[in-house]
mmCIF file of N, CA and C in Angstrom:
data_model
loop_
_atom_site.group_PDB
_atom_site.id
_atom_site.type_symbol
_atom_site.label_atom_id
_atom_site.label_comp_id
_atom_site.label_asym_id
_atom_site.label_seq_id
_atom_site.Cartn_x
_atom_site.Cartn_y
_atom_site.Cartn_z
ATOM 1 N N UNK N 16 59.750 -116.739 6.326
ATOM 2 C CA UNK N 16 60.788 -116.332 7.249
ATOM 3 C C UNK N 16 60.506 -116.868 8.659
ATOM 4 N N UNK N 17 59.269 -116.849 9.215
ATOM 5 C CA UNK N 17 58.807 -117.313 10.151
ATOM 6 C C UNK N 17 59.172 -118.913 10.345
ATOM 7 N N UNK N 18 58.897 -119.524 9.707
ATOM 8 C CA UNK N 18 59.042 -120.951 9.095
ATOM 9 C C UNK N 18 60.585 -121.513 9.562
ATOM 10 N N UNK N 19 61.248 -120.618 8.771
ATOM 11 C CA UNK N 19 62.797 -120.727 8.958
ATOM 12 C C UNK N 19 63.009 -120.442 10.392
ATOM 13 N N UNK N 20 62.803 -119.151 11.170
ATOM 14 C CA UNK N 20 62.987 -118.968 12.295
ATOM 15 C C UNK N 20 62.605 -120.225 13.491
ATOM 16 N N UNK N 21 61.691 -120.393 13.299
ATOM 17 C CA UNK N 21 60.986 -121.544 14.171
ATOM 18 C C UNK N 21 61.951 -123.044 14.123
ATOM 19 N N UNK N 22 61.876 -123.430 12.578
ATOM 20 C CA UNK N 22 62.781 -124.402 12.117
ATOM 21 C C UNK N 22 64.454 -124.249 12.910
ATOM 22 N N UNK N 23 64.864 -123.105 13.406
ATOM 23 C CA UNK N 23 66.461 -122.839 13.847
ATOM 24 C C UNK N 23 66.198 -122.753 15.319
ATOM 25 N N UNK N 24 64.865 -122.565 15.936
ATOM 26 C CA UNK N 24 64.774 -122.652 17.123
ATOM 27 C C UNK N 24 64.331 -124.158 17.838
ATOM 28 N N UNK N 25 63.902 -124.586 16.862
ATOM 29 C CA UNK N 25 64.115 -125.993 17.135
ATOM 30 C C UNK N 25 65.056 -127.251 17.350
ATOM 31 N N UNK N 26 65.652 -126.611 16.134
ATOM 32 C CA UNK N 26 67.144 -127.157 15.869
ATOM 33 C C UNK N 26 67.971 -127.158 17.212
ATOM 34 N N UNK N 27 68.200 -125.902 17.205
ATOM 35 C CA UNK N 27 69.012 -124.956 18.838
ATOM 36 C C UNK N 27 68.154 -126.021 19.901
ATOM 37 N N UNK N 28 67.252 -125.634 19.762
ATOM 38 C CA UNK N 28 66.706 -126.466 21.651
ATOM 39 C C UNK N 28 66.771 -128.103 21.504
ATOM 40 N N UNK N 29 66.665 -128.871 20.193
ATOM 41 C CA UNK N 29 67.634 -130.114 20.098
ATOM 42 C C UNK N 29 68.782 -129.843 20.709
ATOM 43 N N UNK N 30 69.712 -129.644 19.901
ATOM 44 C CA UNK N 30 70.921 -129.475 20.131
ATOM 45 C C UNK N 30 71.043 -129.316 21.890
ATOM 46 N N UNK N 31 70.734 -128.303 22.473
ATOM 47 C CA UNK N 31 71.134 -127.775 23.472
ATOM 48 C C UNK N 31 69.960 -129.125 24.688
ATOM 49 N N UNK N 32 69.397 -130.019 24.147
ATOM 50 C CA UNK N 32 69.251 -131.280 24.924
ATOM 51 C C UNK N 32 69.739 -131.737 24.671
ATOM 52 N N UNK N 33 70.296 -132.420 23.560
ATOM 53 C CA UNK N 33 71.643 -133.051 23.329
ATOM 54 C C UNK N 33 72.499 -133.261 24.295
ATOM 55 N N UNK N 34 72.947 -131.962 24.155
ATOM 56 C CA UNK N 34 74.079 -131.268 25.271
ATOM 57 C C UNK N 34 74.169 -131.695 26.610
ATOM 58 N N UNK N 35 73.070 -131.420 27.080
ATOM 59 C CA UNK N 35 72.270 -131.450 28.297
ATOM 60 C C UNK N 35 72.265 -133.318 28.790
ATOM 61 N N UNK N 36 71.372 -133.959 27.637
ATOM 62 C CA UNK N 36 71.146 -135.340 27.860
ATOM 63 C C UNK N 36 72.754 -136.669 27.613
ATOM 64 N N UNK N 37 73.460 -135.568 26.817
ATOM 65 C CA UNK N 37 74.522 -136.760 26.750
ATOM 66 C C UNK N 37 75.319 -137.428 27.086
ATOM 67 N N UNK N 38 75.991 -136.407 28.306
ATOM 68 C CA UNK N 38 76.654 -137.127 29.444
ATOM 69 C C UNK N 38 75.774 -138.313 30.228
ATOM 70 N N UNK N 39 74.367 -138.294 30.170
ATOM 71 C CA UNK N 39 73.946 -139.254 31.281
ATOM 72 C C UNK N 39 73.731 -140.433 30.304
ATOM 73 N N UNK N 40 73.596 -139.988 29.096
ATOM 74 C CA UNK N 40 73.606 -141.440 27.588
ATOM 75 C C UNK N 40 74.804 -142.384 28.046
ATOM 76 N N UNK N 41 76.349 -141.095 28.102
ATOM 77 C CA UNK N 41 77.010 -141.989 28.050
ATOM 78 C C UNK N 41 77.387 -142.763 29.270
ATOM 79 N N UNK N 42 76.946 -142.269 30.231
ATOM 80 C CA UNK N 42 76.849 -143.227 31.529
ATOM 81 C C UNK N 42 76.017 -144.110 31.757
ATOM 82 N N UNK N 43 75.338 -143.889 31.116
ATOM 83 C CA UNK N 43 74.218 -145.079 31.316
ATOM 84 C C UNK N 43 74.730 -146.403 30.090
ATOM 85 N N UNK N 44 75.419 -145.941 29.285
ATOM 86 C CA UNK N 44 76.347 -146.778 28.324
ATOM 87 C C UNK N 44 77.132 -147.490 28.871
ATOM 88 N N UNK N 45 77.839 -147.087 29.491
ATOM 89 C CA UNK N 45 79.359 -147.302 30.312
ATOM 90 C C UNK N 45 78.866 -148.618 31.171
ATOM 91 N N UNK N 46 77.693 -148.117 31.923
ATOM 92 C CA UNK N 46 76.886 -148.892 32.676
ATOM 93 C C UNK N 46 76.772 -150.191 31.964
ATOM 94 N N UNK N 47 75.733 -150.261 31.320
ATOM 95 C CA UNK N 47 74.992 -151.110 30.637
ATOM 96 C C UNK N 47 76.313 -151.977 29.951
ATOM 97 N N UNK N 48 77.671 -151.830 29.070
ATOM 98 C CA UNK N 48 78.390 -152.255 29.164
ATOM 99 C C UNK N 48 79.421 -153.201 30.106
ATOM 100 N N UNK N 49 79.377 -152.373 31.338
ATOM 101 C CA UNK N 49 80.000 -153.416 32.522
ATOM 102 C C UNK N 49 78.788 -154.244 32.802
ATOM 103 N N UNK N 50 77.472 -153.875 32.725
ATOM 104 C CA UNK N 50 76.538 -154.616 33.485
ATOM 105 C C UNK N 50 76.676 -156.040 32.256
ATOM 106 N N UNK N 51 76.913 -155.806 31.127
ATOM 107 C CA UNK N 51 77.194 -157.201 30.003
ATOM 108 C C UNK N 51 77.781 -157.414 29.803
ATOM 109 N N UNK N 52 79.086 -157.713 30.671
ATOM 110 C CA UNK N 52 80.290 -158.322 30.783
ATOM 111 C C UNK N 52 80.285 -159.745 31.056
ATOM 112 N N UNK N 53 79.378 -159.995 31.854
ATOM 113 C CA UNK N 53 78.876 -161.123 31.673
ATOM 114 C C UNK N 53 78.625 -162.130 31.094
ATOM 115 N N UNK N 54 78.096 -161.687 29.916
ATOM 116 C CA UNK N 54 77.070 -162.436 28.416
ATOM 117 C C UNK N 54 77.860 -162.779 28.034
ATOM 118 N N UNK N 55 78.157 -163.731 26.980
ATOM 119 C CA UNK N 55 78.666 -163.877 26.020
ATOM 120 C C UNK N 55 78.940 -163.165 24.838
ATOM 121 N N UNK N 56 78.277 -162.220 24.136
ATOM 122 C CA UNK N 56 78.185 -161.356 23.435
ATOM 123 C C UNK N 56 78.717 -160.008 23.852
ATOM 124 N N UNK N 57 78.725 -159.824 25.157
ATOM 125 C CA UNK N 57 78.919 -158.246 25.975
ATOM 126 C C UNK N 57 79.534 -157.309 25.371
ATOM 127 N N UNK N 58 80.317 -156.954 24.300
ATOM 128 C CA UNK N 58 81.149 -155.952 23.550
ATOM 129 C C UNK N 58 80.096 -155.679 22.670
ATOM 130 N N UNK N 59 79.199 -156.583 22.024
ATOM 131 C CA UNK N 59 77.558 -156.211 21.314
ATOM 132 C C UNK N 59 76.838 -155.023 21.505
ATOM 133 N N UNK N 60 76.290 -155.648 23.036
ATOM 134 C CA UNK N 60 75.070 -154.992 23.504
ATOM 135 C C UNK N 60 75.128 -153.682 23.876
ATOM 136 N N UNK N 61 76.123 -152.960 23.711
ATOM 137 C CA UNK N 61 76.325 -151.256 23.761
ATOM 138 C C UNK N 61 75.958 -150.886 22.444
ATOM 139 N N UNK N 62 76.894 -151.802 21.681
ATOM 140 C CA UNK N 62 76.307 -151.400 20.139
ATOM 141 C C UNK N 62 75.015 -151.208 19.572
ATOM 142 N N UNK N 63 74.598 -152.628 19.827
ATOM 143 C CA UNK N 63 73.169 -152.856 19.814
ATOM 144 C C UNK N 63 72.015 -151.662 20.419
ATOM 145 N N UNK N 64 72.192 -151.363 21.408
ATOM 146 C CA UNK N 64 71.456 -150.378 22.039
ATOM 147 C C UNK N 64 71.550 -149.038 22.063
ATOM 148 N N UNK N 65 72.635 -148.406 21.418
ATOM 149 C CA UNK N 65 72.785 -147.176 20.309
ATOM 150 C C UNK N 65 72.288 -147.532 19.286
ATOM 151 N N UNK N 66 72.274 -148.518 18.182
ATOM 152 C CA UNK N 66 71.883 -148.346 16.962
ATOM 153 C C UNK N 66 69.997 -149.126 17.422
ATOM 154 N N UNK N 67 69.647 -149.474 18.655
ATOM 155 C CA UNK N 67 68.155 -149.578 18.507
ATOM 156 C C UNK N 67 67.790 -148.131 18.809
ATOM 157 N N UNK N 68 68.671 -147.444 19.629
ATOM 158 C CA UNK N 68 68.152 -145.852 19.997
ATOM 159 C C UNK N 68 67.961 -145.020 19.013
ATOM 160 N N UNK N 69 69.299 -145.238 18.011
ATOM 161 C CA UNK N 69 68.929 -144.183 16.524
ATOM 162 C C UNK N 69 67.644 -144.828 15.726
ATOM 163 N N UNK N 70 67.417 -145.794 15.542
ATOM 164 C CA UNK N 70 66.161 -146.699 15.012
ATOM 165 C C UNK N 70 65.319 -146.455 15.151
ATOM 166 N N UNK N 71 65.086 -145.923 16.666
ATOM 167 C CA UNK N 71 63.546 -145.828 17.257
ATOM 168 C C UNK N 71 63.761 -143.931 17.339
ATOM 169 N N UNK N 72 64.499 -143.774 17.591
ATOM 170 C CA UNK N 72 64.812 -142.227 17.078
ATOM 171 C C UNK N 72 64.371 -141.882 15.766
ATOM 172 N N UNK N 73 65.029 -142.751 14.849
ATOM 173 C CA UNK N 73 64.793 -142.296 13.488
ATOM 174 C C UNK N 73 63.525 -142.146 13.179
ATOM 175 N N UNK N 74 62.845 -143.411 13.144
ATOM 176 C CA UNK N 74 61.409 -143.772 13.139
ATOM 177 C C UNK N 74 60.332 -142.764 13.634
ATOM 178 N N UNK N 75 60.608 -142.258 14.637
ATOM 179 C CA UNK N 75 59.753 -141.352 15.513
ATOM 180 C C UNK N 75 60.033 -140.070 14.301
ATOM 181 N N UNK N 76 60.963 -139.900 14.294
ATOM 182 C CA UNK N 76 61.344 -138.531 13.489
ATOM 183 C C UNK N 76 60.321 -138.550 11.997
ATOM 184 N N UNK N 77 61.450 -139.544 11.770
ATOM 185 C CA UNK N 77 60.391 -139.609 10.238
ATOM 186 C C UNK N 77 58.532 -139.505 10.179
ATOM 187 N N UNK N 78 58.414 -140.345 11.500
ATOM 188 C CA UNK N 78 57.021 -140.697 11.336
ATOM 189 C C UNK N 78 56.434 -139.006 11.705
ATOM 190 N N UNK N 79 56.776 -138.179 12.353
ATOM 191 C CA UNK N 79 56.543 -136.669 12.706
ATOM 192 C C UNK N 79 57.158 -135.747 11.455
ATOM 193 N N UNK N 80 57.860 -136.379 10.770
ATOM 194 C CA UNK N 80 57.975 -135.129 9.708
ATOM 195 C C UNK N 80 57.006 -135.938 8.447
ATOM 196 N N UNK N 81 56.590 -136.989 8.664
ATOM 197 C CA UNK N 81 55.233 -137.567 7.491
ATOM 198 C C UNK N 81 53.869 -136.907 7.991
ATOM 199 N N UNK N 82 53.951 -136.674 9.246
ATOM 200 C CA UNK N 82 52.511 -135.893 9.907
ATOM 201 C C UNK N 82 52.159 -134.996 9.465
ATOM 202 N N UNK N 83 53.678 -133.912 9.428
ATOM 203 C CA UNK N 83 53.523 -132.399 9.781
ATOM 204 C C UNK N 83 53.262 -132.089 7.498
ATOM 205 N N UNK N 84 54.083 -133.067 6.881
ATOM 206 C CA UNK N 84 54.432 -133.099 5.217
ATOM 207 C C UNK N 84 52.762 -133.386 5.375
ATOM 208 N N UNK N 85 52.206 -134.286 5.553
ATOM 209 C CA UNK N 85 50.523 -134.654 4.996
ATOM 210 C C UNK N 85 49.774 -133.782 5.557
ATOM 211 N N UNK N 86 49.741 -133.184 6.748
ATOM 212 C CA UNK N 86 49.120 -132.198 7.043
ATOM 213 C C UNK N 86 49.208 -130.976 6.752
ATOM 214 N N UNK N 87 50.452 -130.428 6.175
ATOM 215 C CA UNK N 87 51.061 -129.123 4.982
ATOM 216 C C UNK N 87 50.202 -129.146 3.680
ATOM 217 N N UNK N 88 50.283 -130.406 3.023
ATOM 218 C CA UNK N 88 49.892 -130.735 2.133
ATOM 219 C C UNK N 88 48.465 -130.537 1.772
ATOM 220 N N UNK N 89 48.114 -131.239 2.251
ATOM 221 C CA UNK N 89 46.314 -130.930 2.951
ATOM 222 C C UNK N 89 45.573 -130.355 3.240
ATOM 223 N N UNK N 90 46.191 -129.204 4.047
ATOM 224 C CA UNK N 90 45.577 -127.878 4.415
ATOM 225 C C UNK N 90 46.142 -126.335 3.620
ATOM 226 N N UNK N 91 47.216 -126.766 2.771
ATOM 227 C CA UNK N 91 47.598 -125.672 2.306
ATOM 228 C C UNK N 91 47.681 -125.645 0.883
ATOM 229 N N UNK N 92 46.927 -125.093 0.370
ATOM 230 C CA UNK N 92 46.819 -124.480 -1.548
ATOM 231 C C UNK N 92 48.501 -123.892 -1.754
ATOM 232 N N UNK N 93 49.161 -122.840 -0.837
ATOM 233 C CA UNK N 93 50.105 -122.796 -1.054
ATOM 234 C C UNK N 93 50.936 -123.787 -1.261
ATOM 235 N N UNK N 94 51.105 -124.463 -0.305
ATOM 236 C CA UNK N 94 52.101 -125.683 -0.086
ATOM 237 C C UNK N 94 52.244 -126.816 -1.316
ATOM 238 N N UNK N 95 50.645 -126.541 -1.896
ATOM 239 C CA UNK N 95 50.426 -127.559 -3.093
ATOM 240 C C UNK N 95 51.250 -126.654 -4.304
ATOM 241 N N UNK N 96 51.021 -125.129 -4.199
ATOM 242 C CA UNK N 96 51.474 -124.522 -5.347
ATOM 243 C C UNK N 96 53.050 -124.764 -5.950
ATOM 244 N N UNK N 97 53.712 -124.716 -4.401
ATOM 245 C CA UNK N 97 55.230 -124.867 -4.098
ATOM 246 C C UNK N 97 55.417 -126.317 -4.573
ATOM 247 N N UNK N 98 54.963 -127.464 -4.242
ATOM 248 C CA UNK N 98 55.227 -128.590 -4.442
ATOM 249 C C UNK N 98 54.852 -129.163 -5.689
ATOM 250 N N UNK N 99 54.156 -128.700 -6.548
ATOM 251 C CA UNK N 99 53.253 -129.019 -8.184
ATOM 252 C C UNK N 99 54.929 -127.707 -8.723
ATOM 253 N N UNK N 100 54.967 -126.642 -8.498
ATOM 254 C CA UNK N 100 56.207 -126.110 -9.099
ATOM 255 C C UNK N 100 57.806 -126.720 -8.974
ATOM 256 N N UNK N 101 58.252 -127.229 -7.944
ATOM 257 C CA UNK N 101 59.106 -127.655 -7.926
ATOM 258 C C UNK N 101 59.143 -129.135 -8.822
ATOM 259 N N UNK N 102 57.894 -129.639 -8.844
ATOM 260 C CA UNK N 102 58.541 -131.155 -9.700
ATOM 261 C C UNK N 102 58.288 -130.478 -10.458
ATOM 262 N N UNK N 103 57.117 -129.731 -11.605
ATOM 263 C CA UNK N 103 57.922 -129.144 -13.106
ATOM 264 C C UNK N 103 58.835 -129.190 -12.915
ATOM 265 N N UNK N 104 59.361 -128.149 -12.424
ATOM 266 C CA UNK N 104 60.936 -127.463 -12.696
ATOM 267 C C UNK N 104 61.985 -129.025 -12.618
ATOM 268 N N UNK N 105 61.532 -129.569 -11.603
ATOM 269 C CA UNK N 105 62.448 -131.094 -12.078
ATOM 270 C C UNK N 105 62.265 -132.177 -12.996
ATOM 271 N N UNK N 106 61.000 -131.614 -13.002
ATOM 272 C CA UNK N 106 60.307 -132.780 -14.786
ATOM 273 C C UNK N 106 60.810 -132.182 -15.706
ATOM 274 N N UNK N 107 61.097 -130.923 -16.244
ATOM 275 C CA UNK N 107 61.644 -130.058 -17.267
ATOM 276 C C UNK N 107 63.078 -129.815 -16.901
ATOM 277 N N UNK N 108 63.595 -130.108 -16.259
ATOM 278 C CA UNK N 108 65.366 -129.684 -16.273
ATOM 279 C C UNK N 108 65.948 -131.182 -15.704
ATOM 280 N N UNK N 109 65.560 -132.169 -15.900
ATOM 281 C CA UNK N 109 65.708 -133.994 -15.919
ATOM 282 C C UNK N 109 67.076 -134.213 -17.269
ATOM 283 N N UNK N 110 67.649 -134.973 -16.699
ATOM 284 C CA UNK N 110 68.495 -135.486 -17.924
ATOM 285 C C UNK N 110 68.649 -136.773 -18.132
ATOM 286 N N UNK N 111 69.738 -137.735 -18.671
ATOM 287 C CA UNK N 111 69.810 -138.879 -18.425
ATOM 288 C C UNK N 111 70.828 -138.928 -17.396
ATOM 289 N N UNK N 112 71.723 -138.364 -16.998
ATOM 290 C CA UNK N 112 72.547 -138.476 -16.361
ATOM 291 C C UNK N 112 72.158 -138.205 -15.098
ATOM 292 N N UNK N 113 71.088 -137.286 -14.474
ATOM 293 C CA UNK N 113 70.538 -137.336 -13.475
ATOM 294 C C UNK N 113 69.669 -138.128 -12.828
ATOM 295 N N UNK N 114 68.834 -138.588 -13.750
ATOM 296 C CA UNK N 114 68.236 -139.852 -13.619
ATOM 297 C C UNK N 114 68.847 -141.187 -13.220
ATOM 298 N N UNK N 115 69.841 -141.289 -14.090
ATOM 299 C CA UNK N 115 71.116 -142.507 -13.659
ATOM 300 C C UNK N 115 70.970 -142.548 -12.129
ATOM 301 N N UNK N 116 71.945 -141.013 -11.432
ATOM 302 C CA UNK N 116 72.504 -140.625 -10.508
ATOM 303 C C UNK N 116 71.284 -140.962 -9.263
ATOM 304 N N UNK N 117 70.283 -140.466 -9.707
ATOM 305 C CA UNK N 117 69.352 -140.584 -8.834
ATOM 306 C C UNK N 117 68.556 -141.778 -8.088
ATOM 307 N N UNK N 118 68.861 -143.016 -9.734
ATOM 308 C CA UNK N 118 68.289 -143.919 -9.646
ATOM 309 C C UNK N 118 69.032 -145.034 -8.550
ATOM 310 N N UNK N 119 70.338 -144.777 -8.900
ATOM 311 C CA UNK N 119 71.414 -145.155 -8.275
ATOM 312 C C UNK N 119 71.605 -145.039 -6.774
ATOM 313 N N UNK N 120 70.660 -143.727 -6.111
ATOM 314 C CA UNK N 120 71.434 -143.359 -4.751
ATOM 315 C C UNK N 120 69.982 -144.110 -4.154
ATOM 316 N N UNK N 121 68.848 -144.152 -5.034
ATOM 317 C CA UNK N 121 67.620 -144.735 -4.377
ATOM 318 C C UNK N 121 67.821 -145.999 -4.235
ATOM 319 N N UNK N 122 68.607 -146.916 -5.127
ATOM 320 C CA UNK N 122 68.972 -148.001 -5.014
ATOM 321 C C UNK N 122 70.013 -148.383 -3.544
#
């Protein structure tokens, strides 16, 4: 329960920087747009520099929820108990049709 709680207070204080940080994103967008009016490319480089922001966003994220997963893992007998039970339960309730489905979305 704790877990969860923490997990929604995190969420919330994202969010509420979000909030906070996005008006100056998008000015600094707006910006960076007139400032590449210039270039040849200039309708690009807004693009470009949102999708390097989610990139390096993403990356960071992932690479902090691989920290916090190997270090769960590692230090906790529970965490192993939870995680050795859940693949049974998905090694034993597997079909072909899920497998397909699955193989498919990894693809």
């Amino acid at each position: 329960m704790i877990f969860i709680a923490g997990y929604l207070a995190v969420l919330l204080l994202l969010y509420l920087v979000i909030l906070g940080v996005g008006p100056l994103i998008e000015r600094a967008l707006a910006r960076s747009a007139n400032w590449t009016a210039r270039f040849r490319y200039h309708d690009y480089l807004p693009v470009f520099v949102v999708l390097a922001a989610g990139l390096a966003a993403t990356a960071m994220g992932g690479d902090g929820f691989m920290d916090i997963a190997e270090r769960l893992h590692q230090e906790s007998s529970s965490m192993h108990q939870v995680d050795s039970a859940v693949h049974s339960w998905a090694h034993e309730t597997r079909s072909d049709g899920s497998t397909t489905f699955f193989t498919i979305m990894t693809l």
